Amino acid sequence: MNNINLSLLFSRLGFGLCLLTHGYFLLFRGLGSGFSSSADLAFQILYFSAYFTQLLCPVLIIFGIFTRISSATIFAYFTLKIYIHNPKFWLLSNSGGFVLEVDFLYIILSLALIFGGSGKYALRAD
């Protein structure tokens, strides 16, 4: 069985729901006090784009609306986040994985959706 559209649907649903839980937490708890401590322009862009990237983009991806644009936005956000927060991203954690393992997974899934699109099972197929 070879159904790329079904795999894109499950990728969209899983990716969108996982990222939306971060957005839900962000909506009710905020970004934290240490997040906005820098006056650097890139840091401020990251700070204000967090709400858009973690709340609106996952909803668009789940429903298959502007999937490629939303995935590109998420890719840019997490790439900038890794660059700003932890430039030594290759370090391993105490459990043996990358320090920023979840961020890498979001980057890889966003790349998959950028190149794959939304598939046939979407409100607006890319």
PDB file of C-alpha atoms in Angstrom:
ATOM      1  CA  MET A   1       0.000   0.000   0.000  1.00  0.00           C
ATOM      2  CA  ASN A   2       1.474   3.294  -1.082  1.00  0.00           C
ATOM      3  CA  ASN A   3      -0.635   6.261  -0.032  1.00  0.00           C
ATOM      4  CA  ILE A   4       1.396   9.448   0.277  1.00  0.00           C
ATOM      5  CA  ASN A   5      -1.738  11.538   0.885  1.00  0.00           C
ATOM      6  CA  LEU A   6      -2.642   9.534   3.975  1.00  0.00           C
ATOM      7  CA  SER A   7       0.892   9.852   5.354  1.00  0.00           C
ATOM      8  CA  LEU A   8       0.788  13.624   4.757  1.00  0.00           C
ATOM      9  CA  LEU A   9      -2.521  13.778   6.631  1.00  0.00           C
ATOM     10  CA  PHE A  10      -1.085  11.946   9.650  1.00  0.00           C
ATOM     11  CA  SER A  11       2.066  14.080   9.527  1.00  0.00           C
ATOM     12  CA  ARG A  12      -0.039  17.251   9.461  1.00  0.00           C
ATOM     13  CA  LEU A  13      -2.258  16.097  12.317  1.00  0.00           C
ATOM     14  CA  GLY A  14       0.572  14.919  14.561  1.00  0.00           C
ATOM     15  CA  PHE A  15       2.798  17.907  13.863  1.00  0.00           C
ATOM     16  CA  GLY A  16      -0.022  20.408  14.248  1.00  0.00           C
ATOM     17  CA  LEU A  17      -1.424  18.935  17.449  1.00  0.00           C
ATOM     18  CA  CYS A  18       1.984  18.684  19.134  1.00  0.00           C
ATOM     19  CA  LEU A  19       2.877  22.263  18.258  1.00  0.00           C
ATOM     20  CA  LEU A  20      -0.592  23.492  19.196  1.00  0.00           C
ATOM     21  CA  THR A  21      -0.130  22.147  22.737  1.00  0.00           C
ATOM     22  CA  HIS A  22       2.914  24.404  23.031  1.00  0.00           C
ATOM     23  CA  GLY A  23       0.815  27.293  21.760  1.00  0.00           C
ATOM     24  CA  TYR A  24      -1.935  26.516  24.262  1.00  0.00           C
ATOM     25  CA  PHE A  25       0.615  26.591  27.079  1.00  0.00           C
ATOM     26  CA  LEU A  26       2.063  29.813  25.658  1.00  0.00           C
ATOM     27  CA  LEU A  27      -1.361  31.438  25.526  1.00  0.00           C
ATOM     28  CA  PHE A  28      -2.118  30.845  29.200  1.00  0.00           C
ATOM     29  CA  ARG A  29       1.355  30.942  30.749  1.00  0.00           C
ATOM     30  CA  GLY A  30       3.254  33.361  28.529  1.00  0.00           C
ATOM     31  CA  LEU A  31       6.841  33.123  27.373  1.00  0.00           C
ATOM     32  CA  GLY A  32       8.440  33.406  30.793  1.00  0.00           C
ATOM     33  CA  SER A  33      10.493  36.141  32.354  1.00  0.00           C
ATOM     34  CA  GLY A  34      13.877  35.148  30.923  1.00  0.00           C
ATOM     35  CA  PHE A  35      12.718  35.046  27.328  1.00  0.00           C
ATOM     36  CA  SER A  36      12.492  38.796  26.725  1.00  0.00           C
ATOM     37  CA  SER A  37      15.637  39.805  28.593  1.00  0.00           C
ATOM     38  CA  SER A  38      17.628  40.734  25.493  1.00  0.00           C
ATOM     39  CA  ALA A  39      17.274  43.865  23.399  1.00  0.00           C
ATOM     40  CA  ASP A  40      18.693  42.141  20.298  1.00  0.00           C
ATOM     41  CA  LEU A  41      16.477  42.594  17.228  1.00  0.00           C
ATOM     42  CA  ALA A  42      16.508  38.896  16.290  1.00  0.00           C
ATOM     43  CA  PHE A  43      15.539  37.990  19.842  1.00  0.00           C
ATOM     44  CA  GLN A  44      12.605  40.417  19.784  1.00  0.00           C
ATOM     45  CA  ILE A  45      11.408  39.057  16.422  1.00  0.00           C
ATOM     46  CA  LEU A  46      11.516  35.554  17.863  1.00  0.00           C
ATOM     47  CA  TYR A  47       9.657  36.704  20.963  1.00  0.00           C
ATOM     48  CA  PHE A  48       6.740  38.258  19.103  1.00  0.00           C
ATOM     49  CA  SER A  49       6.517  35.579  16.407  1.00  0.00           C
ATOM     50  CA  ALA A  50       6.160  32.795  18.978  1.00  0.00           C
ATOM     51  CA  TYR A  51       2.435  33.381  19.373  1.00  0.00           C
ATOM     52  CA  PHE A  52       1.787  33.368  15.626  1.00  0.00           C
ATOM     53  CA  THR A  53       4.015  30.367  15.013  1.00  0.00           C
ATOM     54  CA  GLN A  54       2.668  28.217  17.811  1.00  0.00           C
ATOM     55  CA  LEU A  55      -1.013  29.138  17.681  1.00  0.00           C
ATOM     56  CA  LEU A  56      -2.108  30.061  14.162  1.00  0.00           C
ATOM     57  CA  CYS A  57       0.279  28.017  12.023  1.00  0.00           C
ATOM     58  CA  PRO A  58      -0.566  24.650  13.651  1.00  0.00           C
ATOM     59  CA  VAL A  59      -4.292  25.246  13.136  1.00  0.00           C
ATOM     60  CA  LEU A  60      -3.695  26.048   9.468  1.00  0.00           C
ATOM     61  CA  ILE A  61      -1.542  22.922   9.104  1.00  0.00           C
ATOM     62  CA  ILE A  62      -4.110  20.662  10.779  1.00  0.00           C
ATOM     63  CA  PHE A  63      -6.831  21.790   8.388  1.00  0.00           C
ATOM     64  CA  GLY A  64      -4.493  21.832   5.398  1.00  0.00           C
ATOM     65  CA  ILE A  65      -4.780  25.539   4.643  1.00  0.00           C
ATOM     66  CA  PHE A  66      -1.561  27.288   3.528  1.00  0.00           C
ATOM     67  CA  THR A  67       0.419  24.264   4.710  1.00  0.00           C
ATOM     68  CA  ARG A  68       3.634  25.128   2.918  1.00  0.00           C
ATOM     69  CA  ILE A  69       3.649  28.768   4.054  1.00  0.00           C
ATOM     70  CA  SER A  70       2.846  27.788   7.643  1.00  0.00           C
ATOM     71  CA  SER A  71       5.529  25.101   7.615  1.00  0.00           C
ATOM     72  CA  ALA A  72       8.085  27.549   6.227  1.00  0.00           C
ATOM     73  CA  THR A  73       7.200  29.976   9.023  1.00  0.00           C
ATOM     74  CA  ILE A  74       7.673  27.242  11.618  1.00  0.00           C
ATOM     75  CA  PHE A  75      10.964  26.217  10.008  1.00  0.00           C
ATOM     76  CA  ALA A  76      12.266  29.789  10.158  1.00  0.00           C
ATOM     77  CA  TYR A  77      11.083  30.236  13.756  1.00  0.00           C
ATOM     78  CA  PHE A  78      12.744  27.102  15.107  1.00  0.00           C
ATOM     79  CA  THR A  79      15.940  27.665  13.136  1.00  0.00           C
ATOM     80  CA  LEU A  80      16.200  31.164  14.594  1.00  0.00           C
ATOM     81  CA  LYS A  81      15.318  29.825  18.040  1.00  0.00           C
ATOM     82  CA  ILE A  82      18.165  27.297  17.905  1.00  0.00           C
ATOM     83  CA  TYR A  83      20.577  29.940  16.651  1.00  0.00           C
ATOM     84  CA  ILE A  84      19.681  32.385  19.424  1.00  0.00           C
ATOM     85  CA  HIS A  85      19.073  30.124  22.417  1.00  0.00           C
ATOM     86  CA  ASN A  86      21.652  27.418  21.984  1.00  0.00           C
ATOM     87  CA  PRO A  87      24.264  27.769  19.248  1.00  0.00           C
ATOM     88  CA  LYS A  88      25.923  24.564  20.548  1.00  0.00           C
ATOM     89  CA  PHE A  89      23.025  22.439  19.358  1.00  0.00           C
ATOM     90  CA  TRP A  90      25.158  19.340  18.830  1.00  0.00           C
ATOM     91  CA  LEU A  91      25.579  18.748  22.574  1.00  0.00           C
ATOM     92  CA  LEU A  92      23.966  15.674  24.091  1.00  0.00           C
ATOM     93  CA  SER A  93      21.646  15.720  27.074  1.00  0.00           C
ATOM     94  CA  ASN A  94      21.870  13.431  30.104  1.00  0.00           C
ATOM     95  CA  SER A  95      19.462  11.010  28.445  1.00  0.00           C
ATOM     96  CA  GLY A  96      21.673  10.676  25.352  1.00  0.00           C
ATOM     97  CA  GLY A  97      19.660  12.705  22.847  1.00  0.00           C
ATOM     98  CA  PHE A  98      20.327  16.138  21.447  1.00  0.00           C
ATOM     99  CA  VAL A  99      19.747  19.039  23.806  1.00  0.00           C
ATOM    100  CA  LEU A 100      17.284  20.507  21.315  1.00  0.00           C
ATOM    101  CA  GLU A 101      15.799  17.243  20.081  1.00  0.00           C
ATOM    102  CA  VAL A 102      12.191  18.459  19.950  1.00  0.00           C
ATOM    103  CA  ASP A 103      13.192  21.567  18.011  1.00  0.00           C
ATOM    104  CA  PHE A 104      15.022  19.379  15.479  1.00  0.00           C
ATOM    105  CA  LEU A 105      11.935  17.210  15.068  1.00  0.00           C
ATOM    106  CA  TYR A 106       9.814  20.287  14.389  1.00  0.00           C
ATOM    107  CA  ILE A 107      12.357  21.475  11.812  1.00  0.00           C
ATOM    108  CA  ILE A 108      12.417  18.095  10.032  1.00  0.00           C
ATOM    109  CA  LEU A 109       8.620  17.780  10.017  1.00  0.00           C
ATOM    110  CA  SER A 110       8.236  21.323   8.727  1.00  0.00           C
ATOM    111  CA  LEU A 111      10.676  20.527   5.911  1.00  0.00           C
ATOM    112  CA  ALA A 112       8.688  17.401   5.060  1.00  0.00           C
ATOM    113  CA  LEU A 113       5.499  19.451   4.806  1.00  0.00           C
ATOM    114  CA  ILE A 114       7.206  22.213   2.824  1.00  0.00           C
ATOM    115  CA  PHE A 115       8.248  19.701   0.176  1.00  0.00           C
ATOM    116  CA  GLY A 116       5.208  17.403   0.467  1.00  0.00           C
ATOM    117  CA  GLY A 117       2.445  19.970   0.762  1.00  0.00           C
ATOM    118  CA  SER A 118      -0.898  19.272   2.375  1.00  0.00           C
ATOM    119  CA  GLY A 119      -1.887  16.278   0.285  1.00  0.00           C
ATOM    120  CA  LYS A 120      -5.321  15.347  -1.011  1.00  0.00           C
ATOM    121  CA  TYR A 121      -7.042  15.224   2.397  1.00  0.00           C
ATOM    122  CA  ALA A 122      -7.035  18.942   3.155  1.00  0.00           C
ATOM    123  CA  LEU A 123      -9.410  21.877   2.965  1.00  0.00           C
ATOM    124  CA  ARG A 124      -7.094  23.537   0.470  1.00  0.00           C
ATOM    125  CA  ALA A 125      -4.664  21.196  -1.253  1.00  0.00           C
ATOM    126  CA  ASP A 126      -1.231  22.607  -2.017  1.00  0.00           C
TER     127      ASP A 126
END
